[in-house]
PDB file of C-alpha atoms and ligand atoms in Angstrom:
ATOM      1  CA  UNK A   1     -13.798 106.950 -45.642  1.00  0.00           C
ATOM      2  CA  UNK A   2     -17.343 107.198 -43.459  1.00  0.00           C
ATOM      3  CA  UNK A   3     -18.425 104.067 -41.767  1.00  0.00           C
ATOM      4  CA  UNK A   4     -16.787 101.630 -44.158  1.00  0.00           C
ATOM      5  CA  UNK A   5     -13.500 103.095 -43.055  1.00  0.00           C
ATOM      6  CA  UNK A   6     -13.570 101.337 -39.585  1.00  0.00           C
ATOM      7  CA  UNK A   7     -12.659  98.005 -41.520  1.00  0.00           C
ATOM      8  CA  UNK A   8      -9.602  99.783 -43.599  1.00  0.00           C
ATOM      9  CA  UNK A   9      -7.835  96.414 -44.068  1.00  0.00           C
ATOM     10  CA  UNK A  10     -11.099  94.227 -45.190  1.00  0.00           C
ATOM     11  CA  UNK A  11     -10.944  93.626 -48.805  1.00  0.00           C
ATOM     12  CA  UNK A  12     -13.439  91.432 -48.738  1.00  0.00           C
ATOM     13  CA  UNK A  13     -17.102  91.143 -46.583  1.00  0.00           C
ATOM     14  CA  UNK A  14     -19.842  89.247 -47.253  1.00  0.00           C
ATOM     15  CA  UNK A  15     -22.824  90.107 -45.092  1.00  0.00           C
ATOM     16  CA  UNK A  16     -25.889  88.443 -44.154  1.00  0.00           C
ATOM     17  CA  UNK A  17     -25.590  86.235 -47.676  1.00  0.00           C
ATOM     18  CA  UNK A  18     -28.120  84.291 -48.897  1.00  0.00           C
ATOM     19  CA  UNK A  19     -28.811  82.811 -52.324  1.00  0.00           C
ATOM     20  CA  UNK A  20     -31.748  80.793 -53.128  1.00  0.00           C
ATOM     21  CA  UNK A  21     -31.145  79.628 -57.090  1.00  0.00           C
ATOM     22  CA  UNK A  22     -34.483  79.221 -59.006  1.00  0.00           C
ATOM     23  CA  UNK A  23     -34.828  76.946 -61.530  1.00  0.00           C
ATOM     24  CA  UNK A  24     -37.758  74.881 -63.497  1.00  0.00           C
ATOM     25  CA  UNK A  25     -37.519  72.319 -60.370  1.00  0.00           C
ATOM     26  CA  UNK A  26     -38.049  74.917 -57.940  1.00  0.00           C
ATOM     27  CA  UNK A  27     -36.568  77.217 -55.814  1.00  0.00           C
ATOM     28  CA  UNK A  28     -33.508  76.025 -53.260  1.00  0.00           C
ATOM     29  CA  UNK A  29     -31.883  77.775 -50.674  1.00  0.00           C
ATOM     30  CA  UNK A  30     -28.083  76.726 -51.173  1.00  0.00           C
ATOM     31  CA  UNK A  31     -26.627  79.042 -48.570  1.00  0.00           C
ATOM     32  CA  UNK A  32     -28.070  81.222 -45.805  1.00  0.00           C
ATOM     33  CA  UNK A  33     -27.157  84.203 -43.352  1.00  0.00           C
ATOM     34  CA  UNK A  34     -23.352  83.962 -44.195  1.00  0.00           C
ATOM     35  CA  UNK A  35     -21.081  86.785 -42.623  1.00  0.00           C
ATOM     36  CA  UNK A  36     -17.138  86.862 -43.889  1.00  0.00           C
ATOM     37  CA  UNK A  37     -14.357  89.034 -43.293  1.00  0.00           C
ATOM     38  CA  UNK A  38     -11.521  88.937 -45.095  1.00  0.00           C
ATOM     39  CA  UNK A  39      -8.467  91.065 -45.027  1.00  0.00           C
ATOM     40  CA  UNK A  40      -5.783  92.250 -47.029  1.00  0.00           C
ATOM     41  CA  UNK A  41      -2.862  89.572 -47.588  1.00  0.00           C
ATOM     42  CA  UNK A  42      -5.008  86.798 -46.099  1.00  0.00           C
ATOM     43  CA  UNK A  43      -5.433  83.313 -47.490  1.00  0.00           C
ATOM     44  CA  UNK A  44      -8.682  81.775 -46.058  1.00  0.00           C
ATOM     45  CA  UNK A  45     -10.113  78.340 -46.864  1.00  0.00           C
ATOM     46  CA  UNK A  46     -13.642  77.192 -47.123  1.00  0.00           C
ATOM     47  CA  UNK A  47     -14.233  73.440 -46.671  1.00  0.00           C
ATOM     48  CA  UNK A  48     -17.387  71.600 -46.085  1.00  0.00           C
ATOM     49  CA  UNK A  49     -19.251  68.770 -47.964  1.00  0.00           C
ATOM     50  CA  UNK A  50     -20.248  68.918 -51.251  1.00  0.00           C
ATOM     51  CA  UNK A  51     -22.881  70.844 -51.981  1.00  0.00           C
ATOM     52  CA  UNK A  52     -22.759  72.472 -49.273  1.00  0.00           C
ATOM     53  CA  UNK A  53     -22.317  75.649 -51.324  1.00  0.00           C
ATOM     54  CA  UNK A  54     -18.876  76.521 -51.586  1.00  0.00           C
ATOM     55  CA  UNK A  55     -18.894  76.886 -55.074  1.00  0.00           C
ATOM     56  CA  UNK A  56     -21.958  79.355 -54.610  1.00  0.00           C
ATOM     57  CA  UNK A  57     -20.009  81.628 -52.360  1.00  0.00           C
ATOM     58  CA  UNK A  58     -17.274  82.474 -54.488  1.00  0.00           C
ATOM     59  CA  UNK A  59     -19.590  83.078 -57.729  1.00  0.00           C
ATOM     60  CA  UNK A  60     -21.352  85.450 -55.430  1.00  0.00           C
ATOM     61  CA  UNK A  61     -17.799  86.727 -54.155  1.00  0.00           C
ATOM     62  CA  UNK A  62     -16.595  86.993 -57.996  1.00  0.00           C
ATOM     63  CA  UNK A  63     -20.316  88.983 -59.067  1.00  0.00           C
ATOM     64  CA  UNK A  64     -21.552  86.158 -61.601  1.00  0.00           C
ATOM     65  CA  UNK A  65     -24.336  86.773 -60.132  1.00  0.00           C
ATOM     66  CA  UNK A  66     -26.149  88.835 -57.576  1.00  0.00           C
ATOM     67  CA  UNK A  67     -27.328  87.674 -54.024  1.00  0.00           C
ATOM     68  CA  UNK A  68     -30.714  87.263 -53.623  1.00  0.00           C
ATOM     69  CA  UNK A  69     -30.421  88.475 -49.945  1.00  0.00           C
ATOM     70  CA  UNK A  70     -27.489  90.342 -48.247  1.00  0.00           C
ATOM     71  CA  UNK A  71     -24.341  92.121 -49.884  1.00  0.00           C
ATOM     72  CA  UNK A  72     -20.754  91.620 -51.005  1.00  0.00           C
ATOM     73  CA  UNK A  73     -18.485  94.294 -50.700  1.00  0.00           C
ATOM     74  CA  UNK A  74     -14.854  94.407 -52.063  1.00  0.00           C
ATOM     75  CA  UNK A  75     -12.228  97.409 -50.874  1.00  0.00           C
ATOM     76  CA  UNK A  76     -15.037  99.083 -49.388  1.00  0.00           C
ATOM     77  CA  UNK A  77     -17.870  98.952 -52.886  1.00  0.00           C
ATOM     78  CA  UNK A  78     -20.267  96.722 -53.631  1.00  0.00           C
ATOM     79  CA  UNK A  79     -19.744  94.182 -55.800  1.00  0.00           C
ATOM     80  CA  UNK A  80     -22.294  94.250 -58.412  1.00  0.00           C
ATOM     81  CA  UNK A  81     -20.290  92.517 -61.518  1.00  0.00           C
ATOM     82  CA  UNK A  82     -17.342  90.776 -62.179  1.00  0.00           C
ATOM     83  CA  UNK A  83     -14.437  93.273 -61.740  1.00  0.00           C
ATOM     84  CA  UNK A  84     -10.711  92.848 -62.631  1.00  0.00           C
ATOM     85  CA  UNK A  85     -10.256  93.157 -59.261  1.00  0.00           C
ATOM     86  CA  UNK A  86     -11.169  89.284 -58.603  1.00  0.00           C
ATOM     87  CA  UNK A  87      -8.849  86.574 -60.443  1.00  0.00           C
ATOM     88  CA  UNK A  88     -10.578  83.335 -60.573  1.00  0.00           C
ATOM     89  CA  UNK A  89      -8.818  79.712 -60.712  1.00  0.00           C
ATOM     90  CA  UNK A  90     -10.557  76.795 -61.363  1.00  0.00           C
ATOM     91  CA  UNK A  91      -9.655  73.009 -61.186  1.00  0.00           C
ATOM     92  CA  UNK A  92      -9.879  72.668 -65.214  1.00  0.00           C
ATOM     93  CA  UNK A  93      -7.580  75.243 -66.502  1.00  0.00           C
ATOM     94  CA  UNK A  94      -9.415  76.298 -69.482  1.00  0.00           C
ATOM     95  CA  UNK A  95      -6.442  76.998 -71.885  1.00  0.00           C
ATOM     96  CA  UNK A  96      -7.472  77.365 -75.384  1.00  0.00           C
ATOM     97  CA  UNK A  97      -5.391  74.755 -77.206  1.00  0.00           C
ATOM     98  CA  UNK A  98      -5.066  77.182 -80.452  1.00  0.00           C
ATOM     99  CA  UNK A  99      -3.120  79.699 -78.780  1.00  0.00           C
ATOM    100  CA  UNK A 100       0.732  79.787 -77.069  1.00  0.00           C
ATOM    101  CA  UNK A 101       1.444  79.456 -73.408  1.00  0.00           C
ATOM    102  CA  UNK A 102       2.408  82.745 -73.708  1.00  0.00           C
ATOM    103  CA  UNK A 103      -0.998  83.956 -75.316  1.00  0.00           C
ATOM    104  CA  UNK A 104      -3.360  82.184 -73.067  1.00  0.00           C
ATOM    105  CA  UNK A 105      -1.589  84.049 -69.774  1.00  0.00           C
ATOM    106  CA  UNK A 106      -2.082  87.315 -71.288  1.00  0.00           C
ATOM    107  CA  UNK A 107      -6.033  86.560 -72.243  1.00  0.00           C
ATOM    108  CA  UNK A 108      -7.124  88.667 -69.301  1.00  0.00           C
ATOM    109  CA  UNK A 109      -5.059  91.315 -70.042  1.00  0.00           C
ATOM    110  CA  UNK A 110      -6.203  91.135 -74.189  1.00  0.00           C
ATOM    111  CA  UNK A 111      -9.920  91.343 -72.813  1.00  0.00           C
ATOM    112  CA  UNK A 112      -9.107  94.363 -70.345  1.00  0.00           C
ATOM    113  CA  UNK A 113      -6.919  96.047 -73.275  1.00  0.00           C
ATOM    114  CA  UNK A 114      -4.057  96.055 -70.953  1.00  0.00           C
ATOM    115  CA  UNK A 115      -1.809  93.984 -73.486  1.00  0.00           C
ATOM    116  CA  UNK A 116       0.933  96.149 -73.920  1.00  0.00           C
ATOM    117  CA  UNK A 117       4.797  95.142 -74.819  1.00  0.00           C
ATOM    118  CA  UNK A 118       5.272  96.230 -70.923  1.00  0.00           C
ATOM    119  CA  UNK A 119       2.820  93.942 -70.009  1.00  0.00           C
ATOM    120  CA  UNK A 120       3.710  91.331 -72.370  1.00  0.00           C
ATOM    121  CA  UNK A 121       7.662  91.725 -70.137  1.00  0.00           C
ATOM    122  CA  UNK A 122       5.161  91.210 -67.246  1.00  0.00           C
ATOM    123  CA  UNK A 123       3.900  87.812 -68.583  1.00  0.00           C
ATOM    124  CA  UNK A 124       7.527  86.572 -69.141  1.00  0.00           C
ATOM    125  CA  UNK A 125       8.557  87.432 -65.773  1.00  0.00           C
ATOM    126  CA  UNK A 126       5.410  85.950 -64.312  1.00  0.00           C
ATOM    127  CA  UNK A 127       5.524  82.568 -66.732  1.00  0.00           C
ATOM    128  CA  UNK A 128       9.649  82.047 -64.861  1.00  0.00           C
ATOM    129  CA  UNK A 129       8.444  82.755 -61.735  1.00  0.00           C
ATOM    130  CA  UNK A 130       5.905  80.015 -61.951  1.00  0.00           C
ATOM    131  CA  UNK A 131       8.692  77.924 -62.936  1.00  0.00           C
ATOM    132  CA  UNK A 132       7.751  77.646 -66.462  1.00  0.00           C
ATOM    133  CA  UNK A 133      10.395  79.718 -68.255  1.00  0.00           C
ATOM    134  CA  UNK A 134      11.014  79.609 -71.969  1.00  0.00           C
ATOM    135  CA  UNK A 135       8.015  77.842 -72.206  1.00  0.00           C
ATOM    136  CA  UNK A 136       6.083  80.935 -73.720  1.00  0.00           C
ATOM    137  CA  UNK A 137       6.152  79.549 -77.349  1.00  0.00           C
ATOM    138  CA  UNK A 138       4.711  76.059 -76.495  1.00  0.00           C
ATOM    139  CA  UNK A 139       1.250  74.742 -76.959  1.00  0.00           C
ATOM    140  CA  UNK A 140      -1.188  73.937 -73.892  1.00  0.00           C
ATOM    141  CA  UNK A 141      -1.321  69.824 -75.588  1.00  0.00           C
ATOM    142  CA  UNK A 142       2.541  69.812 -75.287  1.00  0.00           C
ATOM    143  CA  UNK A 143       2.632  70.326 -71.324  1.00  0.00           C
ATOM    144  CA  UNK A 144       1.508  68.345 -68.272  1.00  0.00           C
ATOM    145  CA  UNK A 145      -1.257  68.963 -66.451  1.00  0.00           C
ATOM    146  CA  UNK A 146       0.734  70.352 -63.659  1.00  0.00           C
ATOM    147  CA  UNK A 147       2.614  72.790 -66.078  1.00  0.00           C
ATOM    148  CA  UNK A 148      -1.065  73.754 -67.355  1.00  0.00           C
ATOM    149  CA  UNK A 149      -2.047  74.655 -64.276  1.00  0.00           C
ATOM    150  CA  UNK A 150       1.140  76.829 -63.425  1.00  0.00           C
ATOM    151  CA  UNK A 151       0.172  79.036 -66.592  1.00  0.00           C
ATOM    152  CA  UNK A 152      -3.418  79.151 -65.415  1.00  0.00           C
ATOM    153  CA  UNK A 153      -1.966  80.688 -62.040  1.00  0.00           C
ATOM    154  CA  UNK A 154       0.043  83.177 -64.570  1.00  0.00           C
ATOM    155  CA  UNK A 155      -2.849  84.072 -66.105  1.00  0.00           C
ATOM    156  CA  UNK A 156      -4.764  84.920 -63.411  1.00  0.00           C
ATOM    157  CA  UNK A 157      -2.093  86.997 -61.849  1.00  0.00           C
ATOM    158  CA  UNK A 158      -1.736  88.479 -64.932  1.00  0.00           C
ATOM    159  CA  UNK A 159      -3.792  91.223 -64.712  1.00  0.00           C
ATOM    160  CA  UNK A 160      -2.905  91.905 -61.034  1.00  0.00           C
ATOM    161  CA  UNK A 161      -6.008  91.597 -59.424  1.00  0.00           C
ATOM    162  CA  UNK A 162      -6.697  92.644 -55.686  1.00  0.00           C
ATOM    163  CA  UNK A 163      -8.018  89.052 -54.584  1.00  0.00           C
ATOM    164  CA  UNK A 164      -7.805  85.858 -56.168  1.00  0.00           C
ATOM    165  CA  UNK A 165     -10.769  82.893 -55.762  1.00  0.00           C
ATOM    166  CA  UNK A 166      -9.281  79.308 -56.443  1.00  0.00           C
ATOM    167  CA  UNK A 167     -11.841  76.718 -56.707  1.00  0.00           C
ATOM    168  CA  UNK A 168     -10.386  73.192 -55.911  1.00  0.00           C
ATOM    169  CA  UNK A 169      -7.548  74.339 -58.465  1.00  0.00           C
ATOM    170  CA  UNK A 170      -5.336  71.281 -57.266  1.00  0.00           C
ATOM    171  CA  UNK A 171      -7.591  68.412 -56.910  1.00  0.00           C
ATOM    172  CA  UNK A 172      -6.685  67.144 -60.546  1.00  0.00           C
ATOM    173  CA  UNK A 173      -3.505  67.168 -60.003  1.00  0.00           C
ATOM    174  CA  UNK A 174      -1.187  63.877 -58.897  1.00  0.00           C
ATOM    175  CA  UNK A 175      -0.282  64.633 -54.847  1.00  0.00           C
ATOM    176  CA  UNK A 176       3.556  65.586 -55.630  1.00  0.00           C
ATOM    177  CA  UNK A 177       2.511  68.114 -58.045  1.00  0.00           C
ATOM    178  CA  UNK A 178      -0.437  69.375 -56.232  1.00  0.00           C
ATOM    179  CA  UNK A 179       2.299  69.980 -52.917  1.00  0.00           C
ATOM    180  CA  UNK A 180       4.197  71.532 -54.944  1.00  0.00           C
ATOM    181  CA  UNK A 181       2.039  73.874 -56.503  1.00  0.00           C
ATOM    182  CA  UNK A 182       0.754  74.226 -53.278  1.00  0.00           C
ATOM    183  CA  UNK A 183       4.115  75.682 -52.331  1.00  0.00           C
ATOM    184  CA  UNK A 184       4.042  77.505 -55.378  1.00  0.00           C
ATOM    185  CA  UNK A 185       0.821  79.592 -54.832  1.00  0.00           C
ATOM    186  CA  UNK A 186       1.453  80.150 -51.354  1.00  0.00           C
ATOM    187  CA  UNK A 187       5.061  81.666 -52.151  1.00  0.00           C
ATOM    188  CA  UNK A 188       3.424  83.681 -54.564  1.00  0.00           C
ATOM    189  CA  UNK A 189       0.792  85.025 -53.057  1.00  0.00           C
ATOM    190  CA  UNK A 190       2.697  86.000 -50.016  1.00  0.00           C
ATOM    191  CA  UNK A 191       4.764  87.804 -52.527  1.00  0.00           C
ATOM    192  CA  UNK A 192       2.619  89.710 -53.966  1.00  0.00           C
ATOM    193  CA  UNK A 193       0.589  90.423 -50.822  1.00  0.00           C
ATOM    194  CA  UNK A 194      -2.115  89.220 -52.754  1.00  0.00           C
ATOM    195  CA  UNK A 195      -5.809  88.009 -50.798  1.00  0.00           C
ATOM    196  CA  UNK A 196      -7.172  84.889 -51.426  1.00  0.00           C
ATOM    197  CA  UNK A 197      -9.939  82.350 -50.664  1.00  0.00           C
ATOM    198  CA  UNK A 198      -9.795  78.840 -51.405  1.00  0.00           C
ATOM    199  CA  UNK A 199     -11.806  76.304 -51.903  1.00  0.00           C
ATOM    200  CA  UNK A 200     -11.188  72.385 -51.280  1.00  0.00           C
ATOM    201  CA  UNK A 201     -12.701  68.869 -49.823  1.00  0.00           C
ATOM    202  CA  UNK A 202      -9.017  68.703 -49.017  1.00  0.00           C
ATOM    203  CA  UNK A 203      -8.913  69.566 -45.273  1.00  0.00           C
ATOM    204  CA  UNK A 204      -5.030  68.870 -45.095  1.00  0.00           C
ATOM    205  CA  UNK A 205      -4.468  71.731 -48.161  1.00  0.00           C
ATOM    206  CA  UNK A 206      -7.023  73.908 -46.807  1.00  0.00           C
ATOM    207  CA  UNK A 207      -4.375  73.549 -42.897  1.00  0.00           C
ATOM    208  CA  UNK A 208      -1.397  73.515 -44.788  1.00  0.00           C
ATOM    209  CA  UNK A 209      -2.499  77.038 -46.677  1.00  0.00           C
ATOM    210  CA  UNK A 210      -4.683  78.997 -45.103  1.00  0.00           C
ATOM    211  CA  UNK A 211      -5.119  81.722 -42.101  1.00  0.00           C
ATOM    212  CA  UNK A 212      -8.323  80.898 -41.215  1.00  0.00           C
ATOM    213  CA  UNK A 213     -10.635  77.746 -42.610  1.00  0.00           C
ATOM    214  CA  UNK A 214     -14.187  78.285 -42.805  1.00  0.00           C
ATOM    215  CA  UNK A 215     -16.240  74.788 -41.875  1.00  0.00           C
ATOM    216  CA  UNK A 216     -19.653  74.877 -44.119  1.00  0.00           C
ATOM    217  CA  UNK A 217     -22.598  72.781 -43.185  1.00  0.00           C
ATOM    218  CA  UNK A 218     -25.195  72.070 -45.706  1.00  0.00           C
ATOM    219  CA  UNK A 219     -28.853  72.126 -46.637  1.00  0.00           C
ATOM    220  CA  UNK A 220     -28.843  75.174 -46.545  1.00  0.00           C
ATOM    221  CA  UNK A 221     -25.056  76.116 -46.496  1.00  0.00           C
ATOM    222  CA  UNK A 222     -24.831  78.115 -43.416  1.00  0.00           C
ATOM    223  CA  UNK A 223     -20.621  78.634 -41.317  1.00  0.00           C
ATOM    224  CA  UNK A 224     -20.736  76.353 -38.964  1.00  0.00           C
ATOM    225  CA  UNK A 225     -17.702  77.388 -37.295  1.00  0.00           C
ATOM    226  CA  UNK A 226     -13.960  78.697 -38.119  1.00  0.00           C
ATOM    227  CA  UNK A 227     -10.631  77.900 -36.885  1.00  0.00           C
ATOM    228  CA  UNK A 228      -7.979  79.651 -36.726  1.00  0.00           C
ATOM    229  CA  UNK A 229      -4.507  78.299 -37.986  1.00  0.00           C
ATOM    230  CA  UNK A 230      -1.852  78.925 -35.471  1.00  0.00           C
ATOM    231  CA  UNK A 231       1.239  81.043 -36.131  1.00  0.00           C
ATOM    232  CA  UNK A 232       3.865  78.504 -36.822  1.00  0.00           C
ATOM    233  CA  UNK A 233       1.770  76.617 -38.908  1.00  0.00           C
ATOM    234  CA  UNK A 234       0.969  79.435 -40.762  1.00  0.00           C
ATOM    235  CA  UNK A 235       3.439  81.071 -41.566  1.00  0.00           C
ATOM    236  CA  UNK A 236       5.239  77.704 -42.560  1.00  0.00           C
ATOM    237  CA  UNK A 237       5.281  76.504 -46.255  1.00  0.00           C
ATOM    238  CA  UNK A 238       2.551  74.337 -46.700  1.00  0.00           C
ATOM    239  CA  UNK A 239       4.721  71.821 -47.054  1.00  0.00           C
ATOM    240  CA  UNK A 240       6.619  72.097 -44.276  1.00  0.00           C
ATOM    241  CA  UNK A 241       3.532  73.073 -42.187  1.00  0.00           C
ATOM    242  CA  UNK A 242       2.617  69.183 -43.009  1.00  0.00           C
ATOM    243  CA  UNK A 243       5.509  68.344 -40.859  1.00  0.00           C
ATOM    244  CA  UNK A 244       5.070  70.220 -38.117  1.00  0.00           C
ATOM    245  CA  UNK A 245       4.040  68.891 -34.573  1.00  0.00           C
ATOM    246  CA  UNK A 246       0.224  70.866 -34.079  1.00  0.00           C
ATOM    247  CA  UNK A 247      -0.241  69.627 -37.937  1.00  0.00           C
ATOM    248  CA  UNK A 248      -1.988  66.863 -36.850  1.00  0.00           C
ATOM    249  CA  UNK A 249      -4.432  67.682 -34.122  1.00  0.00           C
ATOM    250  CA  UNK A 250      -5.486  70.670 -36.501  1.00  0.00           C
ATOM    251  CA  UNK A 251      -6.654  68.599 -38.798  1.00  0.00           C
ATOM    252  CA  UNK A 252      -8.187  66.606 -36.401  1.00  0.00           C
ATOM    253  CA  UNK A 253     -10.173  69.316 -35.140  1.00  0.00           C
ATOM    254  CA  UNK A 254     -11.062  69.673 -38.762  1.00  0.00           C
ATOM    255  CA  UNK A 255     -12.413  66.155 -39.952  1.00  0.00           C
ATOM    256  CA  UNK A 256     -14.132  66.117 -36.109  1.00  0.00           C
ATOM    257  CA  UNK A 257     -16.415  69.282 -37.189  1.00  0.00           C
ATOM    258  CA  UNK A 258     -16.898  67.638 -40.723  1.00  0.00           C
ATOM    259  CA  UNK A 259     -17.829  64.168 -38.840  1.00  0.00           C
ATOM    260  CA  UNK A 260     -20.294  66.046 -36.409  1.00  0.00           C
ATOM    261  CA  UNK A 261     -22.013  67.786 -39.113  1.00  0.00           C
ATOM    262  CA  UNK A 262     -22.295  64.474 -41.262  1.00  0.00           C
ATOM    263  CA  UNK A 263     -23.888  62.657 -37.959  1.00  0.00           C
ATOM    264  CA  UNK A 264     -26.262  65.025 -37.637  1.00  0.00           C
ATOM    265  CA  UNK A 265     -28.297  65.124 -40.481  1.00  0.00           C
ATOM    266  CA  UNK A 266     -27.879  66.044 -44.493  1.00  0.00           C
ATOM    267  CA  UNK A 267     -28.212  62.984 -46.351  1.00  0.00           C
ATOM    268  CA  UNK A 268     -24.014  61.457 -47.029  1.00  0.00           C
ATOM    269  CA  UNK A 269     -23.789  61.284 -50.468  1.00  0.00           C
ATOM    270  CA  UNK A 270     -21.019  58.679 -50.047  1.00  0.00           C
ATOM    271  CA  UNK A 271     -18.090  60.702 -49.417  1.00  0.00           C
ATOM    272  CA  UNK A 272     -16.000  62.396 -52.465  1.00  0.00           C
TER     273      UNK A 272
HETATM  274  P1  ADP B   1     -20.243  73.043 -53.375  1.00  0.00           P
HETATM  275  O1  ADP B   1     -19.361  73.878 -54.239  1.00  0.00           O
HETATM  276  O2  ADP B   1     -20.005  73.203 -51.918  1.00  0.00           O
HETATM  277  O3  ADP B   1     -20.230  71.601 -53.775  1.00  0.00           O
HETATM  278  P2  ADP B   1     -22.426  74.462 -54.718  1.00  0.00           P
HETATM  279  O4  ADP B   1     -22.251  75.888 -54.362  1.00  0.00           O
HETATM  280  O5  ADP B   1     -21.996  74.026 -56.056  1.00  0.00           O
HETATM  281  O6  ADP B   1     -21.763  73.549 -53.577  1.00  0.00           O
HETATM  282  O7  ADP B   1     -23.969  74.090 -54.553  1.00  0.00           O
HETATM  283  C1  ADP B   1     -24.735  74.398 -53.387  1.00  0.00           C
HETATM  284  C2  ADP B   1     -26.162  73.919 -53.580  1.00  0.00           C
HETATM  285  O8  ADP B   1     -26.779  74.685 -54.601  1.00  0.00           O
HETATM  286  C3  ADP B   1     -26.264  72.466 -54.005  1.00  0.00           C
HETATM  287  O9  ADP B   1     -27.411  71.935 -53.408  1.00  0.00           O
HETATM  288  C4  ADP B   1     -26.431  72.556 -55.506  1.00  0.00           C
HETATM  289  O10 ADP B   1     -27.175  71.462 -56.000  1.00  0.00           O
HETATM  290  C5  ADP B   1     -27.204  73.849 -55.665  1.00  0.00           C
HETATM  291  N1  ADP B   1     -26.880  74.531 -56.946  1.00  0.00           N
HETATM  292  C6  ADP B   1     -25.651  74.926 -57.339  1.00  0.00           C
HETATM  293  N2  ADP B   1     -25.709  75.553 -58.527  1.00  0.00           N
HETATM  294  C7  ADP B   1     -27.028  75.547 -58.897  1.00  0.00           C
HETATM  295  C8  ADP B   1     -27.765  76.061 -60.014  1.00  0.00           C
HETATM  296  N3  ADP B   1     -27.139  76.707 -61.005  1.00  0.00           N
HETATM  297  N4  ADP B   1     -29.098  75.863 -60.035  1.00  0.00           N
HETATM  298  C9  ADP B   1     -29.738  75.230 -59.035  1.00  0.00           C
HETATM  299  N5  ADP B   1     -29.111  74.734 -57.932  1.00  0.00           N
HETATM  300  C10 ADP B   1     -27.779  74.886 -57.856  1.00  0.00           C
HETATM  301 MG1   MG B   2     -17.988  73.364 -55.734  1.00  0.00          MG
END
C-alpha cells in the first residue's frame, strides 16, 4: 500500500487542517494546524467551548466541504466529498414526519439504491436491536424523542458506513435517556467494530465513551491537548464507567484543561 500503508489501522487522519470560512463579514480562521489520528474500532471525543470549532471539524471530516489548508484522508484516500463511508448523527434527528419509522431508517439506503428486500431484513434487525422493535409501521409524531433518536442511530447504521460522526446527538435528550442511549451506541458500535468521533460540551459523556478526548481551544480552534482514557474505564459501559473509582479525577483533569483555557483568554460567552 506505499507510504500510506505504514498507518494500516488509521481510518481516519486529518493533517495540518485549517479552515478559514469566508463570508460577507469577512474572513475567520475557525480552526488551525489540526493533526488527528484515528483508528479502526476507536471512539474518540472532541470537547472544547463553543465555537471553538468542533462542529467545523467533522463537516471537514464528513467532505461538506473542502479544507482551505491541509487534508483529510479516510482508509488511506482523500476525502474530497461526502462518501457513504461517513454516517452522520446530529442532535435534531431530522425524521421526515410523512414517512414510517421503518422508511425514514432506510432513507440512506433509498438515496444509495441499496434498498433491497435484503436490506429492508437489515433495517428490521437493526430497528430491534436499537430496542425499537415492531415499531417499523409507526409515525416519527407518535414516538418520544428518545425513541426518535434510536431510529436516527438505525438510520445511520443503515447503510453500514466505515465511521460514524455524532454531533452532540444526546444533548436533547432528558439525562436517563441520554445514559441510556449512551449505553446503547457504545454497545453498538463495539459491535459492529464500527469508528467513531463524537462531539459534546458534555465532558462526563465524552469520559464515559470515548478512547481518547480531544481538548479544543478557541479563536482559532487549535488541540490543545488529549487524554487518554484508561483501560478500565474504557472498556466499561459508559454507565458503569460513571461508577468507577478513576471516573472522577478524569474528569477533573478534563474541566481543569477547559478552566485553564477559559482563564487565559477567548472572550466566555457565559457558559452553555
Ligand atoms: P463548535 O461546533 O465548536 O461550537 P463551530 O465549528 O460551529 O464550533 O464554529 C467554529 C467557528 O467558526 C465559530 O467562530 C463560528 O462562529 C465560525 N463559523 C462556523 N460556521 C460558520 C460559517 N458557515 N460561516 C462563518 N463562520 C462560521
Ligand atoms: Mg457545534
Amino acid at each position: 500500500m506505499g507510504a500510506l500503508g505504514l498507518k494500516r489501522d488509521s481510518v481516519l487522519e486529518l493533517q495540518r487542517l485549517s479552515h478559514v470560512y469566508v463570508n460577507e463579514k469577512g474572513a475567520s480562521l475557525a480552526v488551525e494546524n489540526i493533526d488527528l489520528t484515528v483508528s479502526r474500532g476507536q471512539f474518540v471525543s472532541l470537547v472544547g467551548p463553543s465555537g471553538c470549532g468542533k462542529t467545523t471539524v467533522l463537516s471537514l471530516l464528513a467532505g461538506l466541504f473542502p479544507p482551505t489548508k491541509g487534508r483529510v484522508l479516510l482508509s488511506g484516500e482523500r476525502v474530497q466529498g461526502p462518501s457513504p463511508k461517513v454516517g452522520y448523527m446530529l442532535q435534531q434527528d431530522y425524521l421526515f414526519p410523512w414517512r414510517t419509522i421503518r422508511d425514514n431508517a432506510a432513507v440512506g439506503l433509498e438515496i444509495s439504491g441499496r434498498k433491497t428486500r435484503s436490506s429492508m431484513e437489515a433495517v428490521d434487525a437493526l430497528l430491534e436491536e436499537v430496542g425499537l422493535p415492531g415499531a417499523g409501521h409507526r409515525f416519527p409524531h407518535e414516538l418520544s424523542g428518545g425513541m426518535r433518536q434510536r431510529v436516527a442511530l438505525a438510520r445511520t447504521l443503515a447503510t453500514d458506513p466505515e465511521v460514524l460522526l455524532l454531533d452532540e446527538p444526546f444533548s436533547a435528550l432528558d439525562l436517563h435517556i441520554k445514559l441510556q442511549l449512551e449505553d446503547l451506541v457504545d454497545q453498538t458500535l463495539k459491535r459492529l467494530c464500527k469508528t467513531a468521533v463524537l462531539v459534546t460540551h458534555d465532558l462526563a459523556e465524552a469520559a464515559a465513551m470515548s478512547d481518547r478526548v480531544i481538548v479544543l481551544g478557541r479563536n482559532p480552534g487549535r488541540i490543545r491537548c488529549e487524554l487518554a482514557v484508561p483501560d478500565e474505564i474504557r472498556l466499561a459501559s459508559p454507565m458503569n464507567a460513571r461508577k468507577l473509582p478513576g471516573f472522577q479525577e478524569l474528569f477533573e483533569r478534563l474541566w481543569s484543561e477547559l478552566d485553564a483555557q477559559d482563564e487565559e483568554g477567548g472572550e466566555s460567552d457565559g457558559g452553555q
